Structures are given as structure tokens and as C-alpha cells.
PDB file of C-alpha atoms in Angstrom:
ATOM      1  CA  MET A 679     -12.621 -40.962 -16.882  1.00  0.00           C
ATOM      2  CA  ILE A 680     -14.596 -37.814 -17.596  1.00  0.00           C
ATOM      3  CA  LYS A 681     -12.988 -34.757 -16.065  1.00  0.00           C
ATOM      4  CA  PRO A 682     -15.552 -31.980 -16.233  1.00  0.00           C
ATOM      5  CA  TYR A 683     -13.513 -29.353 -14.422  1.00  0.00           C
ATOM      6  CA  ASP A 684     -10.348 -28.896 -16.421  1.00  0.00           C
ATOM      7  CA  ASP A 685      -8.473 -25.749 -17.429  1.00  0.00           C
ATOM      8  CA  ALA A 686     -10.492 -25.420 -20.645  1.00  0.00           C
ATOM      9  CA  TYR A 687     -13.740 -25.546 -18.669  1.00  0.00           C
ATOM     10  CA  PHE A 688     -12.702 -22.649 -16.459  1.00  0.00           C
ATOM     11  CA  MET A 689     -11.074 -20.672 -19.263  1.00  0.00           C
ATOM     12  CA  LYS A 690     -14.407 -20.809 -21.103  1.00  0.00           C
ATOM     13  CA  ARG A 691     -15.953 -19.058 -18.099  1.00  0.00           C
ATOM     14  CA  ALA A 692     -13.221 -16.409 -18.260  1.00  0.00           C
ATOM     15  CA  LEU A 693     -13.921 -16.029 -21.992  1.00  0.00           C
ATOM     16  CA  GLN A 694     -17.592 -15.418 -21.207  1.00  0.00           C
ATOM     17  CA  GLU A 695     -16.452 -12.521 -19.018  1.00  0.00           C
ATOM     18  CA  ALA A 696     -14.281 -11.241 -21.865  1.00  0.00           C
ATOM     19  CA  GLU A 697     -17.319 -11.342 -24.156  1.00  0.00           C
ATOM     20  CA  THR A 698     -19.304  -9.295 -21.641  1.00  0.00           C
ATOM     21  CA  ALA A 699     -16.488  -6.725 -21.713  1.00  0.00           C
ATOM     22  CA  TYR A 700     -16.619  -6.755 -25.524  1.00  0.00           C
ATOM     23  CA  GLU A 701     -20.338  -5.991 -25.501  1.00  0.00           C
ATOM     24  CA  LYS A 702     -19.645  -2.972 -23.268  1.00  0.00           C
ATOM     25  CA  GLY A 703     -17.004  -1.602 -25.650  1.00  0.00           C
ATOM     26  CA  GLU A 704     -14.196  -2.573 -23.262  1.00  0.00           C
ATOM     27  CA  VAL A 705     -10.945  -4.243 -24.315  1.00  0.00           C
ATOM     28  CA  PRO A 706     -12.261  -7.818 -24.037  1.00  0.00           C
ATOM     29  CA  ILE A 707     -10.348  -9.505 -21.237  1.00  0.00           C
ATOM     30  CA  GLY A 708     -11.984 -11.664 -18.589  1.00  0.00           C
ATOM     31  CA  ALA A 709     -10.830 -13.395 -15.426  1.00  0.00           C
ATOM     32  CA  ILE A 710     -12.175 -15.762 -12.815  1.00  0.00           C
ATOM     33  CA  VAL A 711     -10.768 -17.148  -9.563  1.00  0.00           C
ATOM     34  CA  VAL A 712     -11.297 -20.791  -8.679  1.00  0.00           C
ATOM     35  CA  VAL A 713     -10.733 -22.715  -5.470  1.00  0.00           C
ATOM     36  CA  ASN A 714     -11.602 -26.423  -5.104  1.00  0.00           C
ATOM     37  CA  ASN A 715     -13.319 -26.346  -8.503  1.00  0.00           C
ATOM     38  CA  GLN A 716     -15.599 -23.530  -7.335  1.00  0.00           C
ATOM     39  CA  ILE A 717     -15.663 -20.140  -9.023  1.00  0.00           C
ATOM     40  CA  ILE A 718     -15.400 -17.531  -6.249  1.00  0.00           C
ATOM     41  CA  ALA A 719     -14.900 -14.438  -8.442  1.00  0.00           C
ATOM     42  CA  ARG A 720     -15.761 -13.331 -11.982  1.00  0.00           C
ATOM     43  CA  ALA A 721     -14.622 -10.072 -13.531  1.00  0.00           C
ATOM     44  CA  HIS A 722     -13.947  -8.319 -16.801  1.00  0.00           C
ATOM     45  CA  ASN A 723     -12.041  -5.266 -17.840  1.00  0.00           C
ATOM     46  CA  LEU A 724     -13.888  -2.050 -16.955  1.00  0.00           C
ATOM     47  CA  THR A 725     -11.255   0.638 -17.553  1.00  0.00           C
ATOM     48  CA  GLU A 726     -13.509   2.663 -19.886  1.00  0.00           C
ATOM     49  CA  THR A 727     -16.731   2.284 -17.911  1.00  0.00           C
ATOM     50  CA  LEU A 728     -15.037   3.214 -14.630  1.00  0.00           C
ATOM     51  CA  ASN A 729     -12.586   5.685 -16.183  1.00  0.00           C
ATOM     52  CA  ASP A 730      -9.879   3.928 -14.213  1.00  0.00           C
ATOM     53  CA  VAL A 731      -6.673   2.380 -15.548  1.00  0.00           C
ATOM     54  CA  THR A 732      -6.525   0.068 -12.515  1.00  0.00           C
ATOM     55  CA  ALA A 733      -9.844  -1.649 -13.391  1.00  0.00           C
ATOM     56  CA  HIS A 734      -8.301  -4.607 -15.235  1.00  0.00           C
ATOM     57  CA  ALA A 735     -10.164  -7.923 -15.011  1.00  0.00           C
ATOM     58  CA  GLU A 736      -7.490  -9.496 -12.816  1.00  0.00           C
ATOM     59  CA  MET A 737      -7.449  -6.616 -10.297  1.00  0.00           C
ATOM     60  CA  GLN A 738     -11.186  -6.850  -9.787  1.00  0.00           C
ATOM     61  CA  ALA A 739     -11.032 -10.639  -9.615  1.00  0.00           C
ATOM     62  CA  ILE A 740      -8.358 -10.452  -6.882  1.00  0.00           C
ATOM     63  CA  THR A 741     -10.466  -8.009  -4.825  1.00  0.00           C
ATOM     64  CA  ALA A 742     -13.643 -10.059  -5.328  1.00  0.00           C
ATOM     65  CA  ALA A 743     -11.913 -13.336  -4.446  1.00  0.00           C
ATOM     66  CA  ALA A 744     -10.481 -11.853  -1.242  1.00  0.00           C
ATOM     67  CA  ASN A 745     -13.968 -10.616  -0.332  1.00  0.00           C
ATOM     68  CA  SER A 746     -15.370 -14.074  -0.960  1.00  0.00           C
ATOM     69  CA  LEU A 747     -12.669 -15.785   1.106  1.00  0.00           C
ATOM     70  CA  GLY A 748     -12.672 -13.212   3.903  1.00  0.00           C
ATOM     71  CA  GLY A 749      -8.903 -12.948   3.715  1.00  0.00           C
ATOM     72  CA  LYS A 750      -6.515 -11.177   1.423  1.00  0.00           C
ATOM     73  CA  TYR A 751      -4.220 -14.079   0.476  1.00  0.00           C
ATOM     74  CA  LEU A 752      -5.361 -16.291  -2.389  1.00  0.00           C
ATOM     75  CA  ILE A 753      -3.660 -19.478  -1.230  1.00  0.00           C
ATOM     76  CA  ASP A 754      -4.855 -22.599  -3.115  1.00  0.00           C
ATOM     77  CA  CYS A 755      -6.603 -20.365  -5.648  1.00  0.00           C
ATOM     78  CA  THR A 756      -6.190 -20.344  -9.423  1.00  0.00           C
ATOM     79  CA  LEU A 757      -6.724 -17.239 -11.524  1.00  0.00           C
ATOM     80  CA  TYR A 758      -7.860 -17.920 -15.082  1.00  0.00           C
ATOM     81  CA  VAL A 759      -7.379 -14.915 -17.334  1.00  0.00           C
ATOM     82  CA  THR A 760      -7.886 -14.768 -21.082  1.00  0.00           C
ATOM     83  CA  ILE A 761      -4.730 -12.717 -21.779  1.00  0.00           C
ATOM     84  CA  GLU A 762      -1.347 -12.844 -19.995  1.00  0.00           C
ATOM     85  CA  PRO A 763      -1.370 -10.358 -17.073  1.00  0.00           C
ATOM     86  CA  CYS A 764       0.416  -6.985 -17.353  1.00  0.00           C
ATOM     87  CA  GLN A 765       3.014  -5.825 -14.828  1.00  0.00           C
ATOM     88  CA  MET A 766       0.372  -4.140 -12.636  1.00  0.00           C
ATOM     89  CA  CYS A 767      -1.760  -7.283 -12.439  1.00  0.00           C
ATOM     90  CA  ALA A 768       1.229  -9.594 -12.012  1.00  0.00           C
ATOM     91  CA  GLY A 769       2.426  -7.264  -9.244  1.00  0.00           C
ATOM     92  CA  ALA A 770      -0.973  -7.530  -7.527  1.00  0.00           C
ATOM     93  CA  LEU A 771      -0.888 -11.321  -7.947  1.00  0.00           C
ATOM     94  CA  PHE A 772       2.554 -11.285  -6.299  1.00  0.00           C
ATOM     95  CA  TRP A 773       1.074  -9.663  -3.183  1.00  0.00           C
ATOM     96  CA  SER A 774      -1.870 -12.093  -3.190  1.00  0.00           C
ATOM     97  CA  GLN A 775       0.466 -15.119  -3.031  1.00  0.00           C
ATOM     98  CA  ILE A 776      -1.951 -16.894  -5.390  1.00  0.00           C
ATOM     99  CA  SER A 777      -1.063 -20.534  -6.075  1.00  0.00           C
ATOM    100  CA  ASN A 778      -1.727 -20.692  -9.821  1.00  0.00           C
ATOM    101  CA  ILE A 779      -2.156 -18.381 -12.770  1.00  0.00           C
ATOM    102  CA  VAL A 780      -3.497 -19.819 -16.026  1.00  0.00           C
ATOM    103  CA  TYR A 781      -3.683 -17.448 -18.986  1.00  0.00           C
ATOM    104  CA  GLY A 782      -4.954 -17.832 -22.536  1.00  0.00           C
ATOM    105  CA  ALA A 783      -2.966 -15.843 -25.076  1.00  0.00           C
ATOM    106  CA  ARG A 784       0.399 -14.122 -24.611  1.00  0.00           C
ATOM    107  CA  ASP A 785       0.700 -10.329 -24.601  1.00  0.00           C
ATOM    108  CA  GLU A 786       4.123 -10.063 -26.119  1.00  0.00           C
ATOM    109  CA  LEU A 787       4.196  -6.266 -25.965  1.00  0.00           C
ATOM    110  CA  ARG A 788       2.973  -5.481 -22.447  1.00  0.00           C
ATOM    111  CA  GLY A 789       2.666  -8.836 -20.676  1.00  0.00           C
ATOM    112  CA  CYS A 790       4.492  -9.714 -17.467  1.00  0.00           C
ATOM    113  CA  ILE A 791       6.799 -12.202 -19.230  1.00  0.00           C
ATOM    114  CA  THR A 792       8.199  -9.577 -21.609  1.00  0.00           C
ATOM    115  CA  MET A 793       8.219  -7.027 -18.770  1.00  0.00           C
ATOM    116  CA  ASN A 794      10.002  -9.465 -16.479  1.00  0.00           C
ATOM    117  CA  THR A 795       7.611  -8.847 -13.585  1.00  0.00           C
ATOM    118  CA  LYS A 796       8.425 -10.934 -10.545  1.00  0.00           C
ATOM    119  CA  LEU A 797       5.839 -13.467  -9.398  1.00  0.00           C
ATOM    120  CA  HIS A 798       5.641 -14.763  -5.825  1.00  0.00           C
ATOM    121  CA  PRO A 799       7.830 -17.852  -5.250  1.00  0.00           C
ATOM    122  CA  LYS A 800       4.640 -19.762  -4.288  1.00  0.00           C
ATOM    123  CA  THR A 801       2.975 -18.989  -7.641  1.00  0.00           C
ATOM    124  CA  LYS A 802       3.006 -21.220 -10.723  1.00  0.00           C
ATOM    125  CA  MET A 803       2.011 -19.777 -14.075  1.00  0.00           C
ATOM    126  CA  LYS A 804       1.102 -21.471 -17.327  1.00  0.00           C
ATOM    127  CA  GLY A 805      -0.387 -20.205 -20.569  1.00  0.00           C
ATOM    128  CA  GLY A 806      -1.836 -21.248 -23.901  1.00  0.00           C
ATOM    129  CA  VAL A 807      -5.246 -22.461 -22.664  1.00  0.00           C
ATOM    130  CA  LEU A 808      -7.811 -21.520 -25.354  1.00  0.00           C
ATOM    131  CA  ALA A 809      -5.278 -18.976 -26.562  1.00  0.00           C
ATOM    132  CA  GLU A 810      -6.753 -18.754 -30.055  1.00  0.00           C
ATOM    133  CA  GLU A 811     -10.236 -17.902 -28.791  1.00  0.00           C
ATOM    134  CA  ALA A 812      -8.878 -15.223 -26.448  1.00  0.00           C
ATOM    135  CA  SER A 813      -6.661 -13.750 -29.097  1.00  0.00           C
ATOM    136  CA  ALA A 814      -9.389 -13.831 -31.805  1.00  0.00           C
ATOM    137  CA  LEU A 815     -11.783 -11.891 -29.547  1.00  0.00           C
ATOM    138  CA  LEU A 816      -9.166  -9.229 -28.882  1.00  0.00           C
ATOM    139  CA  LYS A 817      -8.313  -8.916 -32.595  1.00  0.00           C
ATOM    140  CA  ARG A 818     -12.012  -8.635 -33.501  1.00  0.00           C
ATOM    141  CA  PHE A 819     -12.355  -5.812 -30.969  1.00  0.00           C
ATOM    142  CA  PHE A 820      -9.431  -3.802 -32.321  1.00  0.00           C
ATOM    143  CA  ILE A 821     -10.428  -4.292 -35.986  1.00  0.00           C
ATOM    144  CA  GLU A 822     -13.957  -3.124 -35.200  1.00  0.00           C
ATOM    145  CA  LYS A 823     -12.660  -0.129 -33.228  1.00  0.00           C
ATOM    146  CA  ARG A 824     -10.355   0.867 -36.095  1.00  0.00           C
ATOM    147  CA  ASN A 825     -13.214   0.672 -38.604  1.00  0.00           C
ATOM    148  CA  LEU A 826     -15.400   2.903 -36.432  1.00  0.00           C
ATOM    149  CA  ASN A 827     -12.793   5.670 -36.179  1.00  0.00           C
TER     150      ASN A 827
ATOM    151  CA  MET B1146      11.592  34.340  -3.476  1.00  0.00           C
ATOM    152  CA  ILE B1147       9.333  32.308  -1.224  1.00  0.00           C
ATOM    153  CA  LYS B1148       8.154  29.127  -2.914  1.00  0.00           C
ATOM    154  CA  PRO B1149       5.359  27.740  -0.783  1.00  0.00           C
ATOM    155  CA  TYR B1150       4.500  24.787  -3.019  1.00  0.00           C
ATOM    156  CA  ASP B1151       7.647  22.736  -3.366  1.00  0.00           C
ATOM    157  CA  ASP B1152       8.175  18.980  -3.260  1.00  0.00           C
ATOM    158  CA  ALA B1153       8.690  19.031   0.526  1.00  0.00           C
ATOM    159  CA  TYR B1154       5.367  20.831   0.991  1.00  0.00           C
ATOM    160  CA  PHE B1155       3.458  18.157  -0.914  1.00  0.00           C
ATOM    161  CA  MET B1156       5.439  15.268   0.549  1.00  0.00           C
ATOM    162  CA  LYS B1157       4.414  16.500   4.016  1.00  0.00           C
ATOM    163  CA  ARG B1158       0.791  16.065   2.921  1.00  0.00           C
ATOM    164  CA  ALA B1159       1.576  12.523   1.773  1.00  0.00           C
ATOM    165  CA  LEU B1160       3.272  11.897   5.151  1.00  0.00           C
ATOM    166  CA  GLN B1161       0.096  13.028   6.910  1.00  0.00           C
ATOM    167  CA  GLU B1162      -1.724  10.307   4.961  1.00  0.00           C
ATOM    168  CA  ALA B1163       0.924   7.792   6.024  1.00  0.00           C
ATOM    169  CA  GLU B1164       0.367   8.810   9.660  1.00  0.00           C
ATOM    170  CA  THR B1165      -3.372   8.222   9.258  1.00  0.00           C
ATOM    171  CA  ALA B1166      -2.555   4.720   7.985  1.00  0.00           C
ATOM    172  CA  TYR B1167      -0.260   4.203  10.997  1.00  0.00           C
ATOM    173  CA  GLU B1168      -3.068   5.100  13.402  1.00  0.00           C
ATOM    174  CA  LYS B1169      -5.263   2.461  11.728  1.00  0.00           C
ATOM    175  CA  GLY B1170      -2.624  -0.253  12.137  1.00  0.00           C
ATOM    176  CA  GLU B1171      -1.825  -0.202   8.421  1.00  0.00           C
ATOM    177  CA  VAL B1172       1.687  -0.243   6.964  1.00  0.00           C
ATOM    178  CA  PRO B1173       2.149   3.554   6.993  1.00  0.00           C
ATOM    179  CA  ILE B1174       2.405   4.683   3.393  1.00  0.00           C
ATOM    180  CA  GLY B1175       0.601   7.722   2.025  1.00  0.00           C
ATOM    181  CA  ALA B1176       0.148   9.281  -1.397  1.00  0.00           C
ATOM    182  CA  ILE B1177      -1.344  12.373  -2.954  1.00  0.00           C
ATOM    183  CA  VAL B1178      -1.837  13.521  -6.543  1.00  0.00           C
ATOM    184  CA  VAL B1179      -1.180  17.145  -7.470  1.00  0.00           C
ATOM    185  CA  VAL B1180      -1.976  19.127 -10.606  1.00  0.00           C
ATOM    186  CA  ASN B1181      -1.212  22.848 -10.942  1.00  0.00           C
ATOM    187  CA  ASN B1182      -0.293  22.974  -7.238  1.00  0.00           C
ATOM    188  CA  GLN B1183      -3.712  21.609  -6.298  1.00  0.00           C
ATOM    189  CA  ILE B1184      -4.144  18.343  -4.423  1.00  0.00           C
ATOM    190  CA  ILE B1185      -6.787  16.336  -6.310  1.00  0.00           C
ATOM    191  CA  ALA B1186      -6.408  13.019  -4.447  1.00  0.00           C
ATOM    192  CA  ARG B1187      -5.276  11.841  -1.014  1.00  0.00           C
ATOM    193  CA  ALA B1188      -4.945   8.211   0.001  1.00  0.00           C
ATOM    194  CA  HIS B1189      -3.221   5.856   2.382  1.00  0.00           C
ATOM    195  CA  ASN B1190      -2.596   2.162   2.477  1.00  0.00           C
ATOM    196  CA  LEU B1191      -5.739   0.213   3.451  1.00  0.00           C
ATOM    197  CA  THR B1192      -4.761  -3.391   2.714  1.00  0.00           C
ATOM    198  CA  GLU B1193      -5.679  -4.617   6.222  1.00  0.00           C
ATOM    199  CA  THR B1194      -8.876  -2.597   6.621  1.00  0.00           C
ATOM    200  CA  LEU B1195     -10.181  -3.634   3.191  1.00  0.00           C
ATOM    201  CA  ASN B1196      -8.627  -7.118   3.261  1.00  0.00           C
ATOM    202  CA  ASP B1197      -7.292  -6.395  -0.195  1.00  0.00           C
ATOM    203  CA  VAL B1198      -3.688  -6.572  -1.398  1.00  0.00           C
ATOM    204  CA  THR B1199      -4.491  -4.101  -4.171  1.00  0.00           C
ATOM    205  CA  ALA B1200      -5.435  -1.301  -1.731  1.00  0.00           C
ATOM    206  CA  HIS B1201      -2.025   0.394  -1.731  1.00  0.00           C
ATOM    207  CA  ALA B1202      -1.984   4.174  -1.264  1.00  0.00           C
ATOM    208  CA  GLU B1203      -0.899   4.791  -4.866  1.00  0.00           C
ATOM    209  CA  MET B1204      -3.652   2.616  -6.379  1.00  0.00           C
ATOM    210  CA  GLN B1205      -6.340   4.486  -4.496  1.00  0.00           C
ATOM    211  CA  ALA B1206      -4.728   7.833  -5.323  1.00  0.00           C
ATOM    212  CA  ILE B1207      -4.740   6.962  -9.058  1.00  0.00           C
ATOM    213  CA  THR B1208      -8.432   5.993  -8.949  1.00  0.00           C
ATOM    214  CA  ALA B1209      -9.368   9.096  -6.922  1.00  0.00           C
ATOM    215  CA  ALA B1210      -7.363  11.423  -9.191  1.00  0.00           C
ATOM    216  CA  ALA B1211      -9.029   9.983 -12.307  1.00  0.00           C
ATOM    217  CA  ASN B1212     -12.421  10.513 -10.657  1.00  0.00           C
ATOM    218  CA  SER B1213     -11.492  14.078  -9.847  1.00  0.00           C
ATOM    219  CA  LEU B1214     -10.269  14.798 -13.379  1.00  0.00           C
ATOM    220  CA  GLY B1215     -13.087  12.928 -15.115  1.00  0.00           C
ATOM    221  CA  GLY B1216     -10.574  11.079 -17.271  1.00  0.00           C
ATOM    222  CA  LYS B1217      -8.319   8.109 -16.707  1.00  0.00           C
ATOM    223  CA  TYR B1218      -4.986   9.588 -17.860  1.00  0.00           C
ATOM    224  CA  LEU B1219      -3.043  11.589 -15.289  1.00  0.00           C
ATOM    225  CA  ILE B1220      -1.281  13.899 -17.756  1.00  0.00           C
ATOM    226  CA  ASP B1221       0.418  16.888 -16.043  1.00  0.00           C
ATOM    227  CA  CYS B1222      -0.121  15.245 -12.653  1.00  0.00           C
ATOM    228  CA  THR B1223       2.477  14.458  -9.987  1.00  0.00           C
ATOM    229  CA  LEU B1224       2.101  11.576  -7.557  1.00  0.00           C
ATOM    230  CA  TYR B1225       3.823  12.102  -4.214  1.00  0.00           C
ATOM    231  CA  VAL B1226       4.262   8.867  -2.312  1.00  0.00           C
ATOM    232  CA  THR B1227       6.177   8.371   0.923  1.00  0.00           C
ATOM    233  CA  ILE B1228       7.838   5.087  -0.171  1.00  0.00           C
ATOM    234  CA  GLU B1229       9.017   4.043  -3.649  1.00  0.00           C
ATOM    235  CA  PRO B1230       6.152   2.299  -5.491  1.00  0.00           C
ATOM    236  CA  CYS B1231       6.065  -1.503  -5.838  1.00  0.00           C
ATOM    237  CA  GLN B1232       5.750  -3.230  -9.230  1.00  0.00           C
ATOM    238  CA  MET B1233       1.931  -3.285  -9.013  1.00  0.00           C
ATOM    239  CA  CYS B1234       1.725   0.450  -8.345  1.00  0.00           C
ATOM    240  CA  ALA B1235       4.427   1.318 -10.877  1.00  0.00           C
ATOM    241  CA  GLY B1236       2.522  -0.840 -13.380  1.00  0.00           C
ATOM    242  CA  ALA B1237      -0.673   1.109 -12.650  1.00  0.00           C
ATOM    243  CA  LEU B1238       1.256   4.388 -12.982  1.00  0.00           C
ATOM    244  CA  PHE B1239       2.506   3.158 -16.366  1.00  0.00           C
ATOM    245  CA  TRP B1240      -1.083   2.830 -17.601  1.00  0.00           C
ATOM    246  CA  SER B1241      -2.018   6.252 -16.156  1.00  0.00           C
ATOM    247  CA  GLN B1242       0.719   7.975 -18.208  1.00  0.00           C
ATOM    248  CA  ILE B1243       1.328  10.215 -15.174  1.00  0.00           C
ATOM    249  CA  SER B1244       3.876  12.982 -15.772  1.00  0.00           C
ATOM    250  CA  ASN B1245       5.820  12.809 -12.488  1.00  0.00           C
ATOM    251  CA  ILE B1246       6.379  10.468  -9.598  1.00  0.00           C
ATOM    252  CA  VAL B1247       8.099  11.811  -6.474  1.00  0.00           C
ATOM    253  CA  TYR B1248       8.805   9.308  -3.716  1.00  0.00           C
ATOM    254  CA  GLY B1249      10.319   9.629  -0.245  1.00  0.00           C
ATOM    255  CA  ALA B1250      12.360   6.601   0.806  1.00  0.00           C
ATOM    256  CA  ARG B1251      13.585   3.722  -1.375  1.00  0.00           C
ATOM    257  CA  ASP B1252      12.164   0.221  -0.963  1.00  0.00           C
ATOM    258  CA  GLU B1253      15.258  -1.706  -1.856  1.00  0.00           C
ATOM    259  CA  LEU B1254      13.597  -5.099  -1.438  1.00  0.00           C
ATOM    260  CA  ARG B1255      10.285  -4.733  -3.254  1.00  0.00           C
ATOM    261  CA  GLY B1256      10.401  -1.333  -4.970  1.00  0.00           C
ATOM    262  CA  CYS B1257      10.011  -0.823  -8.703  1.00  0.00           C
ATOM    263  CA  ILE B1258      13.664   0.159  -9.166  1.00  0.00           C
ATOM    264  CA  THR B1259      14.948  -3.152  -7.774  1.00  0.00           C
ATOM    265  CA  MET B1260      12.133  -4.997  -9.581  1.00  0.00           C
ATOM    266  CA  ASN B1261      12.942  -3.216 -12.825  1.00  0.00           C
ATOM    267  CA  THR B1262       9.313  -2.307 -13.481  1.00  0.00           C
ATOM    268  CA  LYS B1263       8.877  -0.314 -16.654  1.00  0.00           C
ATOM    269  CA  LEU B1264       7.518   3.217 -16.348  1.00  0.00           C
ATOM    270  CA  HIS B1265       5.720   5.018 -19.181  1.00  0.00           C
ATOM    271  CA  PRO B1266       8.128   6.943 -21.470  1.00  0.00           C
ATOM    272  CA  LYS B1267       6.227  10.147 -20.550  1.00  0.00           C
ATOM    273  CA  THR B1268       6.865   9.638 -16.811  1.00  0.00           C
ATOM    274  CA  LYS B1269       9.724  11.132 -14.811  1.00  0.00           C
ATOM    275  CA  MET B1270      10.529   9.735 -11.374  1.00  0.00           C
ATOM    276  CA  LYS B1271      12.648  11.132  -8.576  1.00  0.00           C
ATOM    277  CA  GLY B1272      13.133  10.120  -4.960  1.00  0.00           C
ATOM    278  CA  GLY B1273      14.664  11.139  -1.670  1.00  0.00           C
ATOM    279  CA  VAL B1274      12.165  13.857  -0.695  1.00  0.00           C
ATOM    280  CA  LEU B1275      11.713  13.676   3.119  1.00  0.00           C
ATOM    281  CA  ALA B1276      13.061  10.148   2.864  1.00  0.00           C
ATOM    282  CA  GLU B1277      14.143  10.019   6.511  1.00  0.00           C
ATOM    283  CA  GLU B1278      10.697  10.940   7.821  1.00  0.00           C
ATOM    284  CA  ALA B1279       9.007   8.341   5.596  1.00  0.00           C
ATOM    285  CA  SER B1280      11.512   5.673   6.503  1.00  0.00           C
ATOM    286  CA  ALA B1281      11.404   6.463  10.255  1.00  0.00           C
ATOM    287  CA  LEU B1282       7.594   6.111  10.311  1.00  0.00           C
ATOM    288  CA  LEU B1283       7.806   2.726   8.582  1.00  0.00           C
ATOM    289  CA  LYS B1284      10.522   1.507  10.968  1.00  0.00           C
ATOM    290  CA  ARG B1285       8.506   2.669  14.002  1.00  0.00           C
ATOM    291  CA  PHE B1286       5.526   0.699  12.710  1.00  0.00           C
ATOM    292  CA  PHE B1287       7.442  -2.549  12.252  1.00  0.00           C
ATOM    293  CA  ILE B1288       9.241  -2.258  15.620  1.00  0.00           C
ATOM    294  CA  GLU B1289       5.906  -1.709  17.371  1.00  0.00           C
ATOM    295  CA  LYS B1290       4.299  -4.596  15.502  1.00  0.00           C
ATOM    296  CA  ARG B1291       7.180  -6.918  16.440  1.00  0.00           C
ATOM    297  CA  ASN B1292       6.888  -5.947  20.095  1.00  0.00           C
ATOM    298  CA  LEU B1293       3.153  -6.656  20.116  1.00  0.00           C
ATOM    299  CA  ASN B1294       3.568 -10.183  18.743  1.00  0.00           C
TER     300      ASN B1294
END
């Protein structure tokens, strides 16, 4: 049976957001929120554009998803994010009580797994979906940035 | 020597923000950001009003302070917050590289100390400033809320 809406399908949408961030000179990380196979929020990192360390893709996706749902808890929602969330974003996801987090590549230095950030007991997290694509985009960004300086 | 601008002085301003939150039916937590004895940001919890779990007092204070400074790093700044920050807010403060965090009362259940959230190496944190006032306001809020339900 053909299954059009799988994790790779949605992670590709998150990667499109990451590419938009890349084009803006932002650290290329993208996120979307999905409920019942519908995308209810799309966001990408905007920390440089907004001059705001809190403007990570996930934070904006959480706010946008809550706006879309008309309620602040993201029950039955899945966040797809290209890179493992940091402790700020994982902390926000804790408060949202989101059902699922799916990330692409690990962030072994600053990610919530290394940092031991607590997720909500209702939240399941898995990673490794299109990890190479997410990681390659990030590496390309940092190599380019280094060559410019 | 009279020292008009001490931690208690600024924490009183943060408590005023917490009282504004209380009047709006929000969990009463307030925060301000200070640099060179000047308040550059004031904020209070707005999670109910904005339907947004990310709208903690500290998060808004970080964004407002960065706007005021015209840069996203809060070097030489002090955040005064009535209750110990949660892991989301401590995670945001990590990215801001803020110099000092001063909180009022501990949050032993969900605070960043219990949660073991990592602060930036440049950040110093201390607590216990007007802790009883901050804690009493929070308790009053939850007692009132319980009686209404």
C-alpha cells in the first residue's frame, strides 16, 4: 500500500523551511507541526533577522500551531524539526504537552539529549529521519560562513 | 551610604509585573532586564492571554531587552525574575549569554536547578531576593483559582 504521508514526507517539508532559513543567512533549521496529516504550522530559524535568541524554528512553530488550534496544548500533534531541539525548545515542547517530536540529525553538543532536558511524560521523541540531508545543509552553511569571514 | 539601586529595588519592579499578571488571571510571574541600573525591559507571564506556552515573563523580557539594545546578546545585563526560571527560560538565557540572573523564590518542581538546565559559562545566578513576596503572590493565585473551580 502506498503511504504518502510518512515521516520522510513531512521532514522534507521541514527541510524546505531550513532551506528558506539558509537563503536568509540564518542557521538553516526548519520545523513544521502536523495534526491528522495536516500541516498547521511552518517555521524556520530567524534569530539573526529578528535579533532574538528565542526565535528558533521550533519556538515559532509552537506559537503558530497554538494559534492555528486556538489552544495552547499541542495534544495529538507532531513536531518535525530538522535538527534535535536545544534545551530551550525542548523546555517549550514540555509545556506544550506535544504528543510526538521527530527530528532529523542529532546536535551532540547542544541538543536536549546531551543536555538531559526533561520532556513531558506524554511526549514521544524519535530521530534520524533524513538526518543526512539536515546535517549536510547545516555543514554547508557553516563552511560557507567560514569562507566569507 | 544610601544605595538606591540594589537587588531588592529591582525585584520590587519585577513583583509589580507579577501583580499585573495576577490581575489578568495569569500565573503571577514578572521579570525585568537591567543594564547600568536602567530597566530596559519589563514583562509578565501571558500564557493564557496569548494562548501560548512560550509566553513566560522571562522569554518576553529577553526579546524586549534585545530589541532595546539592538543586539541579541544580553552582555552586562541582569534579569530579575520573581520565580526561578524553568528549563525553557533558562535555555533561552543560555543563548542570550546574559551576565546575571537574580530570582526570587525557588520552583522546586519545575525550576532549572531541579531540572539541571545548563546555564552559559558567562552567567551567574543567585536567588532568594524577596522570595517570600514572590512565593506568597503565587500561593494566593493558586488558592483563589482552586476556590473558583
